[in-house]
PDB file of C-alpha atoms and ligand atoms in Angstrom:
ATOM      1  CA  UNK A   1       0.000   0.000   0.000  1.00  0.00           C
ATOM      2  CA  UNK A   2       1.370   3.576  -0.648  1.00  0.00           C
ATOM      3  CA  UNK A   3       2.870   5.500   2.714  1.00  0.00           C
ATOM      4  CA  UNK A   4      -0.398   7.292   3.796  1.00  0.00           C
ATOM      5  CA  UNK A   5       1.246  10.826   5.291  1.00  0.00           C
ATOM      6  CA  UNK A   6       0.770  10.917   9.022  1.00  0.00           C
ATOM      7  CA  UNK A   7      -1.035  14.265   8.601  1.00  0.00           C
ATOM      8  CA  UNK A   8      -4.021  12.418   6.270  1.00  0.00           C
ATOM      9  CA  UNK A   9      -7.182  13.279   7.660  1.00  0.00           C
ATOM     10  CA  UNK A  10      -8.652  10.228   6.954  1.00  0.00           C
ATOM     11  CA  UNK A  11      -5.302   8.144   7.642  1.00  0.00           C
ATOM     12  CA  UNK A  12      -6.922   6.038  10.521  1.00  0.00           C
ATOM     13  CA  UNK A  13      -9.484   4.773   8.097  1.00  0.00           C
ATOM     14  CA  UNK A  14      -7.084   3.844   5.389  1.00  0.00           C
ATOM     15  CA  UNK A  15      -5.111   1.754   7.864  1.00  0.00           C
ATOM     16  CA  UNK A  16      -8.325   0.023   8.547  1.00  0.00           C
ATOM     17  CA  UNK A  17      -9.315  -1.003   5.241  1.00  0.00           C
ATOM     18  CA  UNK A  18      -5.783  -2.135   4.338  1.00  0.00           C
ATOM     19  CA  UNK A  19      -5.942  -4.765   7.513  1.00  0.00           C
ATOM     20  CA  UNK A  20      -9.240  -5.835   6.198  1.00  0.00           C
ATOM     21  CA  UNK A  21      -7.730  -6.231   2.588  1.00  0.00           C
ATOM     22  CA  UNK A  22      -4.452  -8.115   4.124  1.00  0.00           C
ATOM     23  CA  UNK A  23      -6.745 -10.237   6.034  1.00  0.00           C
ATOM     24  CA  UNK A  24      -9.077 -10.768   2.917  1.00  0.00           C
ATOM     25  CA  UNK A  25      -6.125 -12.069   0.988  1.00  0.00           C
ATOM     26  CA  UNK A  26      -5.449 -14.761   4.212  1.00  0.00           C
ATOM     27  CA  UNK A  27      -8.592 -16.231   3.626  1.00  0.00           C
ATOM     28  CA  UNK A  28      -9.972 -14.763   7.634  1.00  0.00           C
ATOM     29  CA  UNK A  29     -12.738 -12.623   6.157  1.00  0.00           C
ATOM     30  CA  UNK A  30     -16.678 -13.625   5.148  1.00  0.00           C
ATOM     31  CA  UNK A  31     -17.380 -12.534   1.247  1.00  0.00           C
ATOM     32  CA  UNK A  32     -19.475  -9.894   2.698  1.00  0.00           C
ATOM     33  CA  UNK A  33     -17.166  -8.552   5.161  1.00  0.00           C
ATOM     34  CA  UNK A  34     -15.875  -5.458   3.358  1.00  0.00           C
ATOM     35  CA  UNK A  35     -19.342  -4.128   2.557  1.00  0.00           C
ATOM     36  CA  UNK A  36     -20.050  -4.866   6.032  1.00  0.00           C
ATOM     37  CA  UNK A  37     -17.355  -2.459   7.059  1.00  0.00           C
ATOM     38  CA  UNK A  38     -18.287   0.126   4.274  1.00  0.00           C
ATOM     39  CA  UNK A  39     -21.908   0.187   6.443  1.00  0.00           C
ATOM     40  CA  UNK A  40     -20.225   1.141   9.284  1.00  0.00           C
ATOM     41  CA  UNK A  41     -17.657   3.731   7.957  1.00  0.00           C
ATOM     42  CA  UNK A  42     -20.667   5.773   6.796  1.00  0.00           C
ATOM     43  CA  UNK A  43     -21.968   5.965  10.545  1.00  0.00           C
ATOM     44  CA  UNK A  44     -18.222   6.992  11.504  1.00  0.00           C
ATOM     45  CA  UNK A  45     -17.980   9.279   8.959  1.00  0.00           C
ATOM     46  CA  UNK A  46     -20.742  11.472  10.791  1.00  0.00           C
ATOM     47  CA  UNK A  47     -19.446  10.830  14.530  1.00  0.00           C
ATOM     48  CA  UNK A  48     -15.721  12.766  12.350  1.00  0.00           C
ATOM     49  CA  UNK A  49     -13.908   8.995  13.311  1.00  0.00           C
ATOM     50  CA  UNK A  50     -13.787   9.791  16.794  1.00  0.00           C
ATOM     51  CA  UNK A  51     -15.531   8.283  19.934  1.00  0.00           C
ATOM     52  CA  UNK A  52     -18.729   9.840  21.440  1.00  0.00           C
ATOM     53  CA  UNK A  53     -19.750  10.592  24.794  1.00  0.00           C
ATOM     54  CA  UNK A  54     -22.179   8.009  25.080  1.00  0.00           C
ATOM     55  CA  UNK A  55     -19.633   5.296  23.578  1.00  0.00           C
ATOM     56  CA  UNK A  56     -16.573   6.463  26.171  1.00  0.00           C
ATOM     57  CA  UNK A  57     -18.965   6.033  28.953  1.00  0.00           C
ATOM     58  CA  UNK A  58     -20.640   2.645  27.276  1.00  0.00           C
ATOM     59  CA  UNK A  59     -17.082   1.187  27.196  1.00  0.00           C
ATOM     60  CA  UNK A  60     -16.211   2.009  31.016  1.00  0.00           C
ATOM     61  CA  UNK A  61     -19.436   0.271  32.013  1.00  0.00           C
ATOM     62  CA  UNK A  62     -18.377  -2.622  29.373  1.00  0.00           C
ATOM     63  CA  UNK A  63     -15.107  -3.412  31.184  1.00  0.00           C
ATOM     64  CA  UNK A  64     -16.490  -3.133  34.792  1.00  0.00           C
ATOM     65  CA  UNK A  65     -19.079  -5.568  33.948  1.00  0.00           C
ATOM     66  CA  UNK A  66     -16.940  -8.361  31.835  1.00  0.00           C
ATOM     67  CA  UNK A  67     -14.369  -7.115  34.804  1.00  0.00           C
ATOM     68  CA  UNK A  68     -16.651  -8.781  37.590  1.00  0.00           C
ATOM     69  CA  UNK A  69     -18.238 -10.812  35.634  1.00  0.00           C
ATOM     70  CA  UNK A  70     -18.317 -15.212  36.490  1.00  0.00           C
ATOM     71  CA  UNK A  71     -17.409 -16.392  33.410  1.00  0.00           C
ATOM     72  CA  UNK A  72     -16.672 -13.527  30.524  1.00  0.00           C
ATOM     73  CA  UNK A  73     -15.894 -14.275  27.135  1.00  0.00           C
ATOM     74  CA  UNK A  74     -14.661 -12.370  24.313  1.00  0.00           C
ATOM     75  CA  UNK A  75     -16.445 -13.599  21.046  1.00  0.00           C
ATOM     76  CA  UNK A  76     -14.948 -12.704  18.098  1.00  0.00           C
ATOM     77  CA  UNK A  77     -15.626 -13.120  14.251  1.00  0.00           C
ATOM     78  CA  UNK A  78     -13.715 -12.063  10.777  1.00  0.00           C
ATOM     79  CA  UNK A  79     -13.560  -8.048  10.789  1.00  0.00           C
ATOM     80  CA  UNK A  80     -12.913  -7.968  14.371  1.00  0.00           C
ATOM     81  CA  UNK A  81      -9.860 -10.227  14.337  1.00  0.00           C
ATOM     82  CA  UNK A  82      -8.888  -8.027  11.297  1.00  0.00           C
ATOM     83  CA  UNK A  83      -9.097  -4.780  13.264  1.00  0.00           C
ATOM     84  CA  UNK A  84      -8.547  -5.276  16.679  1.00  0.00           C
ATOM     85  CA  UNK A  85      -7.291  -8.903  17.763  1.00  0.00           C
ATOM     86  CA  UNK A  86      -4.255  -7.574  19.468  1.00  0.00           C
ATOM     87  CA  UNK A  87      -5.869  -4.574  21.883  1.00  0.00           C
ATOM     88  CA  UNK A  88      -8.408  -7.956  22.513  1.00  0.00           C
ATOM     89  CA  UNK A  89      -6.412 -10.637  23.323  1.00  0.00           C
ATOM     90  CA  UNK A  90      -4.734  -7.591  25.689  1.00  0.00           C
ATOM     91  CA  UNK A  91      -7.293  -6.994  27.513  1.00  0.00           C
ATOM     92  CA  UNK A  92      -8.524 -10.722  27.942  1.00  0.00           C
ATOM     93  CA  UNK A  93      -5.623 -11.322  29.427  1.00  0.00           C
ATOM     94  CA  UNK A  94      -6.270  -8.459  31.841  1.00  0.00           C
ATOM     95  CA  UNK A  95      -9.560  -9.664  32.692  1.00  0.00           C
ATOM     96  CA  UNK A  96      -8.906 -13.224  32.447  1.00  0.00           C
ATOM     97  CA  UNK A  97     -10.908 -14.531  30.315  1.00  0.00           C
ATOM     98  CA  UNK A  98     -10.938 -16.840  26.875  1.00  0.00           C
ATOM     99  CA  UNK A  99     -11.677 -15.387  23.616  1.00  0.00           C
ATOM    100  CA  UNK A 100     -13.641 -17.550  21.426  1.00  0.00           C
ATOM    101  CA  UNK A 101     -13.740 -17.380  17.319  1.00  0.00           C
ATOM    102  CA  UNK A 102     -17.624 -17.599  16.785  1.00  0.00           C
ATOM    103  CA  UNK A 103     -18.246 -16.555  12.882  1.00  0.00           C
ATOM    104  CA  UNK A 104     -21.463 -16.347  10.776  1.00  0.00           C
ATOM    105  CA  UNK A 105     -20.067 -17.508   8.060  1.00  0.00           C
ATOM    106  CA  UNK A 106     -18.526 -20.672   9.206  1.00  0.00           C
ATOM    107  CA  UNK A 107     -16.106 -22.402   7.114  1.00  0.00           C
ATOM    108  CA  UNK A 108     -13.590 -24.994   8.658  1.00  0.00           C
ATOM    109  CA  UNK A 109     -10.657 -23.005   5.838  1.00  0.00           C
ATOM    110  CA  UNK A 110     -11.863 -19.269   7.976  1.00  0.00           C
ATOM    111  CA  UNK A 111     -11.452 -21.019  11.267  1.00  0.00           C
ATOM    112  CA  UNK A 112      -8.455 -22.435  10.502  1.00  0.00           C
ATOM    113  CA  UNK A 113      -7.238 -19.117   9.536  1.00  0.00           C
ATOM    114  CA  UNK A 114      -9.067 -16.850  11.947  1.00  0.00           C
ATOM    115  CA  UNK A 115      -7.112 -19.605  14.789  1.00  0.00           C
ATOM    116  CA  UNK A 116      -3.875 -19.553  13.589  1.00  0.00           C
ATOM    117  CA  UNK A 117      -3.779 -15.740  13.080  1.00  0.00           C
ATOM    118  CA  UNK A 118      -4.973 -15.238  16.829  1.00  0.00           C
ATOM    119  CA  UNK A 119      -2.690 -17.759  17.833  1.00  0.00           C
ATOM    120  CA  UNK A 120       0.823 -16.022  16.823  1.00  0.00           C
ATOM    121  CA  UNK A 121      -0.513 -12.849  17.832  1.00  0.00           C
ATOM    122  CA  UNK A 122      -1.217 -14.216  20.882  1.00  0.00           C
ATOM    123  CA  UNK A 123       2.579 -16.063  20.890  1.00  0.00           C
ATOM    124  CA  UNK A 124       4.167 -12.997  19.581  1.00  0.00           C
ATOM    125  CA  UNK A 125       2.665 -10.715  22.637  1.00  0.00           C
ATOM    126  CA  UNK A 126       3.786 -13.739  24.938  1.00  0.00           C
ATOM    127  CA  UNK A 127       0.393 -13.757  26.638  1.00  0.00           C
ATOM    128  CA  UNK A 128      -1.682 -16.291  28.091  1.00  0.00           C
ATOM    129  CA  UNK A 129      -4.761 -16.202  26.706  1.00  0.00           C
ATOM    130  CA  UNK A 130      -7.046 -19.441  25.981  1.00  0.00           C
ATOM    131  CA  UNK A 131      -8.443 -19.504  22.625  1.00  0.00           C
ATOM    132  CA  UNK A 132     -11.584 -21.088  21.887  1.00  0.00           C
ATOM    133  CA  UNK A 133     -13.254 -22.235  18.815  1.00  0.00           C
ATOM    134  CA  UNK A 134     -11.691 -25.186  16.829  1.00  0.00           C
ATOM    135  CA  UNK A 135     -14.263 -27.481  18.692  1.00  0.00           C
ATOM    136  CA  UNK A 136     -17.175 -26.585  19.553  1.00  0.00           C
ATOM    137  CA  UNK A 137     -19.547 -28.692  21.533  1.00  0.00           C
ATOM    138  CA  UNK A 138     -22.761 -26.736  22.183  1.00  0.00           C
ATOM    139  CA  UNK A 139     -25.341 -25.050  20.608  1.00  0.00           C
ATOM    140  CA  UNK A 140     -26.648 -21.467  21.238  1.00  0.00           C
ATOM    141  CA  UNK A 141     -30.559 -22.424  21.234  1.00  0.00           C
ATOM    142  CA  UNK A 142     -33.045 -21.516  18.709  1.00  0.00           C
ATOM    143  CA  UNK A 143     -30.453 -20.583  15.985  1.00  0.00           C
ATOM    144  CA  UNK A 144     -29.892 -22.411  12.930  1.00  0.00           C
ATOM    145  CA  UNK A 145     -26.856 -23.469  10.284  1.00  0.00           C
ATOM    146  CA  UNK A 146     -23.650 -23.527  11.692  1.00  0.00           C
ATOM    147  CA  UNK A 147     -23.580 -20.351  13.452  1.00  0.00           C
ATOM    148  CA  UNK A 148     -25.273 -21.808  16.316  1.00  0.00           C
ATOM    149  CA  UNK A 149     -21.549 -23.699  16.905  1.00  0.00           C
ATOM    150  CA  UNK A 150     -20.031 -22.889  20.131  1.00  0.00           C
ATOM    151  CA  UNK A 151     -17.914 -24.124  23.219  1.00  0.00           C
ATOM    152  CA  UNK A 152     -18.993 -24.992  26.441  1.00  0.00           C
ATOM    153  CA  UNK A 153     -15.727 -23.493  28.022  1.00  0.00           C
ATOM    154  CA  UNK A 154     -16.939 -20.117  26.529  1.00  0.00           C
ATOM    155  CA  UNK A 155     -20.187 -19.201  24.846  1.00  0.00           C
ATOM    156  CA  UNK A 156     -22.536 -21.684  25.857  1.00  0.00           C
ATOM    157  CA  UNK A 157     -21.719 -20.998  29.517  1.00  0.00           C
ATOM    158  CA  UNK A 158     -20.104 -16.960  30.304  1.00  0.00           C
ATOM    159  CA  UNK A 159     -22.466 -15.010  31.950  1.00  0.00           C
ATOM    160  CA  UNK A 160     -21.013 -12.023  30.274  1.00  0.00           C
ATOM    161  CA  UNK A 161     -19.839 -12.137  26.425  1.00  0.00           C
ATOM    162  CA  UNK A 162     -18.400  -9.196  24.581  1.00  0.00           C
ATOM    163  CA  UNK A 163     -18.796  -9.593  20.893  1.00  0.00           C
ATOM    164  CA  UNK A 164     -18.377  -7.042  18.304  1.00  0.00           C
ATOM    165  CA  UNK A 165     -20.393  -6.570  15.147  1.00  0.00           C
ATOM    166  CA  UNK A 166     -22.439  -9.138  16.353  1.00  0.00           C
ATOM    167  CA  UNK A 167     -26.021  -9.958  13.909  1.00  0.00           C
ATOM    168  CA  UNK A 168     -29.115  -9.245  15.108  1.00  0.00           C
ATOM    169  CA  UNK A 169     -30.878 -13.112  15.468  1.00  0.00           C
ATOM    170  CA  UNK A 170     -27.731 -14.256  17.186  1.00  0.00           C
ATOM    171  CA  UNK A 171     -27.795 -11.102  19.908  1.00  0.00           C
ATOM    172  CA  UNK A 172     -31.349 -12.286  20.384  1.00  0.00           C
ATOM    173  CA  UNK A 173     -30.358 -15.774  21.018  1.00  0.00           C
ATOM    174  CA  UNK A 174     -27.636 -15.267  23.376  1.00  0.00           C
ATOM    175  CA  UNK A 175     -29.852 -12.623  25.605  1.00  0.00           C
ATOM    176  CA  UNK A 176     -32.720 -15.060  25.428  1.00  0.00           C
ATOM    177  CA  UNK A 177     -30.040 -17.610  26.859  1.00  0.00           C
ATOM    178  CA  UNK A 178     -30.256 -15.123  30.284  1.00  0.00           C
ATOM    179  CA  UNK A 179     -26.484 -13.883  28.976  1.00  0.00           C
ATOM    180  CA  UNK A 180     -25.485 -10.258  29.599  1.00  0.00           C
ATOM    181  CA  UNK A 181     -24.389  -9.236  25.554  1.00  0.00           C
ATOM    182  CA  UNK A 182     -22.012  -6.175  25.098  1.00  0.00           C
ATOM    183  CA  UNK A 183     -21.791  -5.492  21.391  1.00  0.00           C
ATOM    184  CA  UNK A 184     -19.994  -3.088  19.405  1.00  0.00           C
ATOM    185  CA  UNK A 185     -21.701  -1.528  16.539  1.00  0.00           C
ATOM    186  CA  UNK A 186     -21.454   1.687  14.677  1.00  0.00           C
ATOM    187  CA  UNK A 187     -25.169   1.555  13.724  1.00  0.00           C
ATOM    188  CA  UNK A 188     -26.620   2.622  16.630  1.00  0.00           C
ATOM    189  CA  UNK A 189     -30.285   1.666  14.746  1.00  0.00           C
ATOM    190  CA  UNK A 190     -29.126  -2.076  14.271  1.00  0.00           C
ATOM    191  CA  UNK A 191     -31.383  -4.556  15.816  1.00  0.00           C
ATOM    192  CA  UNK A 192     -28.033  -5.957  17.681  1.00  0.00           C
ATOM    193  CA  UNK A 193     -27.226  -2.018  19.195  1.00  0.00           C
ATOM    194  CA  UNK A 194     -30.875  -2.111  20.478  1.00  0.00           C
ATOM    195  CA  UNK A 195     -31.229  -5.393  21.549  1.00  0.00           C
ATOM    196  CA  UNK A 196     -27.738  -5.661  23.519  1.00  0.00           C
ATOM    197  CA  UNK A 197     -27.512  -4.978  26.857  1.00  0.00           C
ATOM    198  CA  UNK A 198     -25.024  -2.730  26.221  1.00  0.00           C
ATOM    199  CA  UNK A 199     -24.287  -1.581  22.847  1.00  0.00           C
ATOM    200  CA  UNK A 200     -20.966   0.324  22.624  1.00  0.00           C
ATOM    201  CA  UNK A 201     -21.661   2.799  19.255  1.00  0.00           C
ATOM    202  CA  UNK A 202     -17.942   3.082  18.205  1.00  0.00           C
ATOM    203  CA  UNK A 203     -15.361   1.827  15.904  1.00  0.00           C
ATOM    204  CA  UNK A 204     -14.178  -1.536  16.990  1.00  0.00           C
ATOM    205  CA  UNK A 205     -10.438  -0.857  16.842  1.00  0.00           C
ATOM    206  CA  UNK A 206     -11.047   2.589  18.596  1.00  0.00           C
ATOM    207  CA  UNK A 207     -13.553   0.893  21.279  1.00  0.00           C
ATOM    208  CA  UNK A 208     -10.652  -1.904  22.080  1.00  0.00           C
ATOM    209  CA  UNK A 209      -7.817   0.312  22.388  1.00  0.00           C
ATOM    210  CA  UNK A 210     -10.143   2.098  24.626  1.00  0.00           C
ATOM    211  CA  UNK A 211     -10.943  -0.474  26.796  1.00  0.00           C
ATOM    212  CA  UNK A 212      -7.796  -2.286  26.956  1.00  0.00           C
ATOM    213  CA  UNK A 213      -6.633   1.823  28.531  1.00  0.00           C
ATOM    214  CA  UNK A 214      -9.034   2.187  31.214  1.00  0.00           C
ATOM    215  CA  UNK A 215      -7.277   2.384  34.628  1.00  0.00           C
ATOM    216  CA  UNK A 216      -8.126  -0.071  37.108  1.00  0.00           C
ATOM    217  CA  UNK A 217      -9.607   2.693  39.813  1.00  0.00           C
ATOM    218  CA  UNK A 218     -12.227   3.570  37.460  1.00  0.00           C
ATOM    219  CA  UNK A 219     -13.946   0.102  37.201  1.00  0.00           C
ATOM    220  CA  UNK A 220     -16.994   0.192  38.539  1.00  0.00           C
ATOM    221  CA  UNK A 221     -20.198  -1.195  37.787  1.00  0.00           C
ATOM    222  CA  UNK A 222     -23.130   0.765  37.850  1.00  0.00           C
ATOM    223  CA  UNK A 223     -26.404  -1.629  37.922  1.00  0.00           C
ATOM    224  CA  UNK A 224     -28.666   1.736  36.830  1.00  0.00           C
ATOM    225  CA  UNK A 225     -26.244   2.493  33.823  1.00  0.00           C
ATOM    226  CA  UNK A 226     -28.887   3.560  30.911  1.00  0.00           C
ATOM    227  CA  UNK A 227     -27.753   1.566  28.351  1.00  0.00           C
ATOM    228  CA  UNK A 228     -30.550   3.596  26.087  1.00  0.00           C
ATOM    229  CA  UNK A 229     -29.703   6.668  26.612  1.00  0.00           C
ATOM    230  CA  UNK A 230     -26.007   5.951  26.062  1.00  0.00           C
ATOM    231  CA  UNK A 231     -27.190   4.788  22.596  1.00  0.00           C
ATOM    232  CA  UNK A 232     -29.581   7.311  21.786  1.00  0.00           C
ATOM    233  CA  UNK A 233     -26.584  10.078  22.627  1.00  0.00           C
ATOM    234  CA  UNK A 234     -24.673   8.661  20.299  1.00  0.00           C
ATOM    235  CA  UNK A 235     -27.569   8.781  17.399  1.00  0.00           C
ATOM    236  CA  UNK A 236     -27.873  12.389  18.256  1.00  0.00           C
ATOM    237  CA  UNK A 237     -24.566  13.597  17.352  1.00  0.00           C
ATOM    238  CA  UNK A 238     -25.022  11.462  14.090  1.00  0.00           C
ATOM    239  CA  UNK A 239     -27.733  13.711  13.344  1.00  0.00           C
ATOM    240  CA  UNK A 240     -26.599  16.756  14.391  1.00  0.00           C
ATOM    241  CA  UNK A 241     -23.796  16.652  12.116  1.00  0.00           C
ATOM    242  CA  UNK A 242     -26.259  15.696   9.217  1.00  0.00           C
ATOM    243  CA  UNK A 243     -28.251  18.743  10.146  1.00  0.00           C
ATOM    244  CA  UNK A 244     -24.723  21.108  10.638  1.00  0.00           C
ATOM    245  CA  UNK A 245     -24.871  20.055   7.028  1.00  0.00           C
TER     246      UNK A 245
HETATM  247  O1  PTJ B 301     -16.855 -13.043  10.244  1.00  0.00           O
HETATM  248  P1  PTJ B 301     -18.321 -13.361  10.163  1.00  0.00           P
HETATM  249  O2  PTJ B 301     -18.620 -14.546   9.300  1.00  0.00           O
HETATM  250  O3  PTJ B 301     -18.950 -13.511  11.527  1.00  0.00           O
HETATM  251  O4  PTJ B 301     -19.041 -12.114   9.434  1.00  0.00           O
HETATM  252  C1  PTJ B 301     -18.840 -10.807   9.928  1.00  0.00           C
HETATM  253  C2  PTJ B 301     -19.798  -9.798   9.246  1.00  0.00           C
HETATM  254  C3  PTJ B 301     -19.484  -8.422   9.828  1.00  0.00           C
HETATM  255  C4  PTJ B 301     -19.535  -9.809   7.745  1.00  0.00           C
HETATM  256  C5  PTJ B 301     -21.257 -10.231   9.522  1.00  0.00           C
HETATM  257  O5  PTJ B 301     -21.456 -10.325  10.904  1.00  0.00           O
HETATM  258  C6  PTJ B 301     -22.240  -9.275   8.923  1.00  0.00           C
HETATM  259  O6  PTJ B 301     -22.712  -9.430   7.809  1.00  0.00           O
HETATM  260  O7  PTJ B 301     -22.577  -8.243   9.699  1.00  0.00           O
HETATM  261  P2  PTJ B 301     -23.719  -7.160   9.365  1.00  0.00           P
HETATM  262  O8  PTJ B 301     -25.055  -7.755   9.587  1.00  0.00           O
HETATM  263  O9  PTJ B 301     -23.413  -6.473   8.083  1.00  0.00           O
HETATM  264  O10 PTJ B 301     -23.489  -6.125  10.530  1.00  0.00           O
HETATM  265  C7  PTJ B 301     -22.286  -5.500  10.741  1.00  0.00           C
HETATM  266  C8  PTJ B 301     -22.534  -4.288  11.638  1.00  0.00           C
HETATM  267  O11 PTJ B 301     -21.272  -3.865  12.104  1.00  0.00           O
HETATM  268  C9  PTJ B 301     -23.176  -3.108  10.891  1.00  0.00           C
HETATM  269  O12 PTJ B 301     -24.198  -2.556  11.696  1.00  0.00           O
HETATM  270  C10 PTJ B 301     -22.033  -2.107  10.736  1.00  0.00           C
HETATM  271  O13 PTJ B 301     -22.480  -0.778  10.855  1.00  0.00           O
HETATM  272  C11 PTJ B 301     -21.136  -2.460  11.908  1.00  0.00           C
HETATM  273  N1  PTJ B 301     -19.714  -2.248  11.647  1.00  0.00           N
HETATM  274  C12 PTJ B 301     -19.024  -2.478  10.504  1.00  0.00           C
HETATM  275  N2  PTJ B 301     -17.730  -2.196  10.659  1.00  0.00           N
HETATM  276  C13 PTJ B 301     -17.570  -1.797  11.955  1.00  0.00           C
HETATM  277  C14 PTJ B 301     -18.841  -1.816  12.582  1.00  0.00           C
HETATM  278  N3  PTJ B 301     -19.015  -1.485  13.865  1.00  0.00           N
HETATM  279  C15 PTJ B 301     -17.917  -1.124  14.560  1.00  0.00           C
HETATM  280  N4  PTJ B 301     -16.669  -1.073  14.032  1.00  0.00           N
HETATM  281  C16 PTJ B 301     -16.457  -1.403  12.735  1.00  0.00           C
HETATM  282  N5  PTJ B 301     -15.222  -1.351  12.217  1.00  0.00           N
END
């Protein structure tokens, strides 16, 4: 790719897509992946690429609630390995806790791919971190085709799962399991962002880095946080900057 000039306004977003081409090209993305991230780059574009309010304050309640969580997971599929696999595997060895791969588009060549990549990422930090996924032996209820796969060590039973660009019937299922389901979507109108408990409306790689910097003495959970409202702020300044024209 050419050298982007540090000064680019839009350099962040470049980076981006070149991670999701490189990872394209390694056979770790879904066909649909890219226009997946195009969808959310239009929401970013009218938050200016940075994080809102509401999504700062969304991702401090995130990590104090995975934080004290039983048994937190970090659920991960194609784009987010592509775009943020390091700050995650970070901060799930802060919290202690797996990550599992858990894809949409399951294919036994992506999971091979998506596993490997985590797993010298997760050699070359020279971290801990148990990584889920190659065999899964459960079943998230009422969801059918393979993306109902998942592991007993992490899905079927966390109490808490973080999972990023996570589809709408699978949020569902996983709440309807009694699960609390932090998600991370730009859409902030997404069935996912509304039916989460939490719904973080950021960019993935900006939400991670964010969480993974949080200092300890600010983790706290806050059983009234208004995970609504959070959203809603979020949806404001989207329009606002439509109507700043
Ligand atoms: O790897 P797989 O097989 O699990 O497939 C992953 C994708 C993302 C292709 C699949 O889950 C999918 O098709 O997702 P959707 O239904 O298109 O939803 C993706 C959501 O993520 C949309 O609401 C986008 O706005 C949002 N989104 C896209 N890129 C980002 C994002 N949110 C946060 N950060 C991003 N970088």
């Amino acid at each position: 790719m050419a050298e982007i000039p540090e000064s680019h306004p839009r350099r962040n977003s470049l980076l981006s897509r070149q991670k999701l081409v490189d990872a394209q090209k390694k056979g770790m993305l879904a066909d649909s992946a890219l226009i997946a991230h195009g969808r959310g780059e239009a929401f970013d574009y009218l938050l200016g690429e940075r994080s809102a309010l509401g999504a700062v304050n969304a991702v401090k309640e995130v990590v104090s609630r995975l934080n004290a969580a039983k048994n937190p997971v970090i659920s991960v599929n194609g784009n987010t390995v592509a775009l943020a696999i390091e700050e995650l595997l970070l901060l799930a060895n802060k919290i202690g806790c797996p990550i599992e791969v858990n894809i949409y588009y399951r294919t036994p060549e992506r999971m091979n791919a998506l596993l490997s990549h985590i797993e010298s990422v997760r050699a070359s930090l020279g971290i801990d971190v148990q990584i889920l996924g190659s065999e899964p032996d459960g079943l998230i209820p009422n969801l059918e085709g393979p993306r109902a796969k998942c592991c007993s060590q992490g899905i079927l039973n966390a109490d808490a799962i973080l999972v990023p660009l996570e589809d709408g019937d699978r949020c569902e299922a996983l709440i309807n399991m009694g699960k609390e389901v932090y998600v991370v979507d730009l859409n902030p109108l997404s069935r996912t962002a509304r039916m989460a408990t939490i719904c973080i409306v950021d960019e993935i790689s900006r939400a991670a880095k964010m969480m993974l910097n949080l200092d300890d003495n600010d983790l706290e959970v806050n059983p009234n946080f208004d995970a609504n409202s959070s959203r809603e702020s979020v949806l404001e300044e989207m329009l606002n900057a439509l109507k700043r024209n």
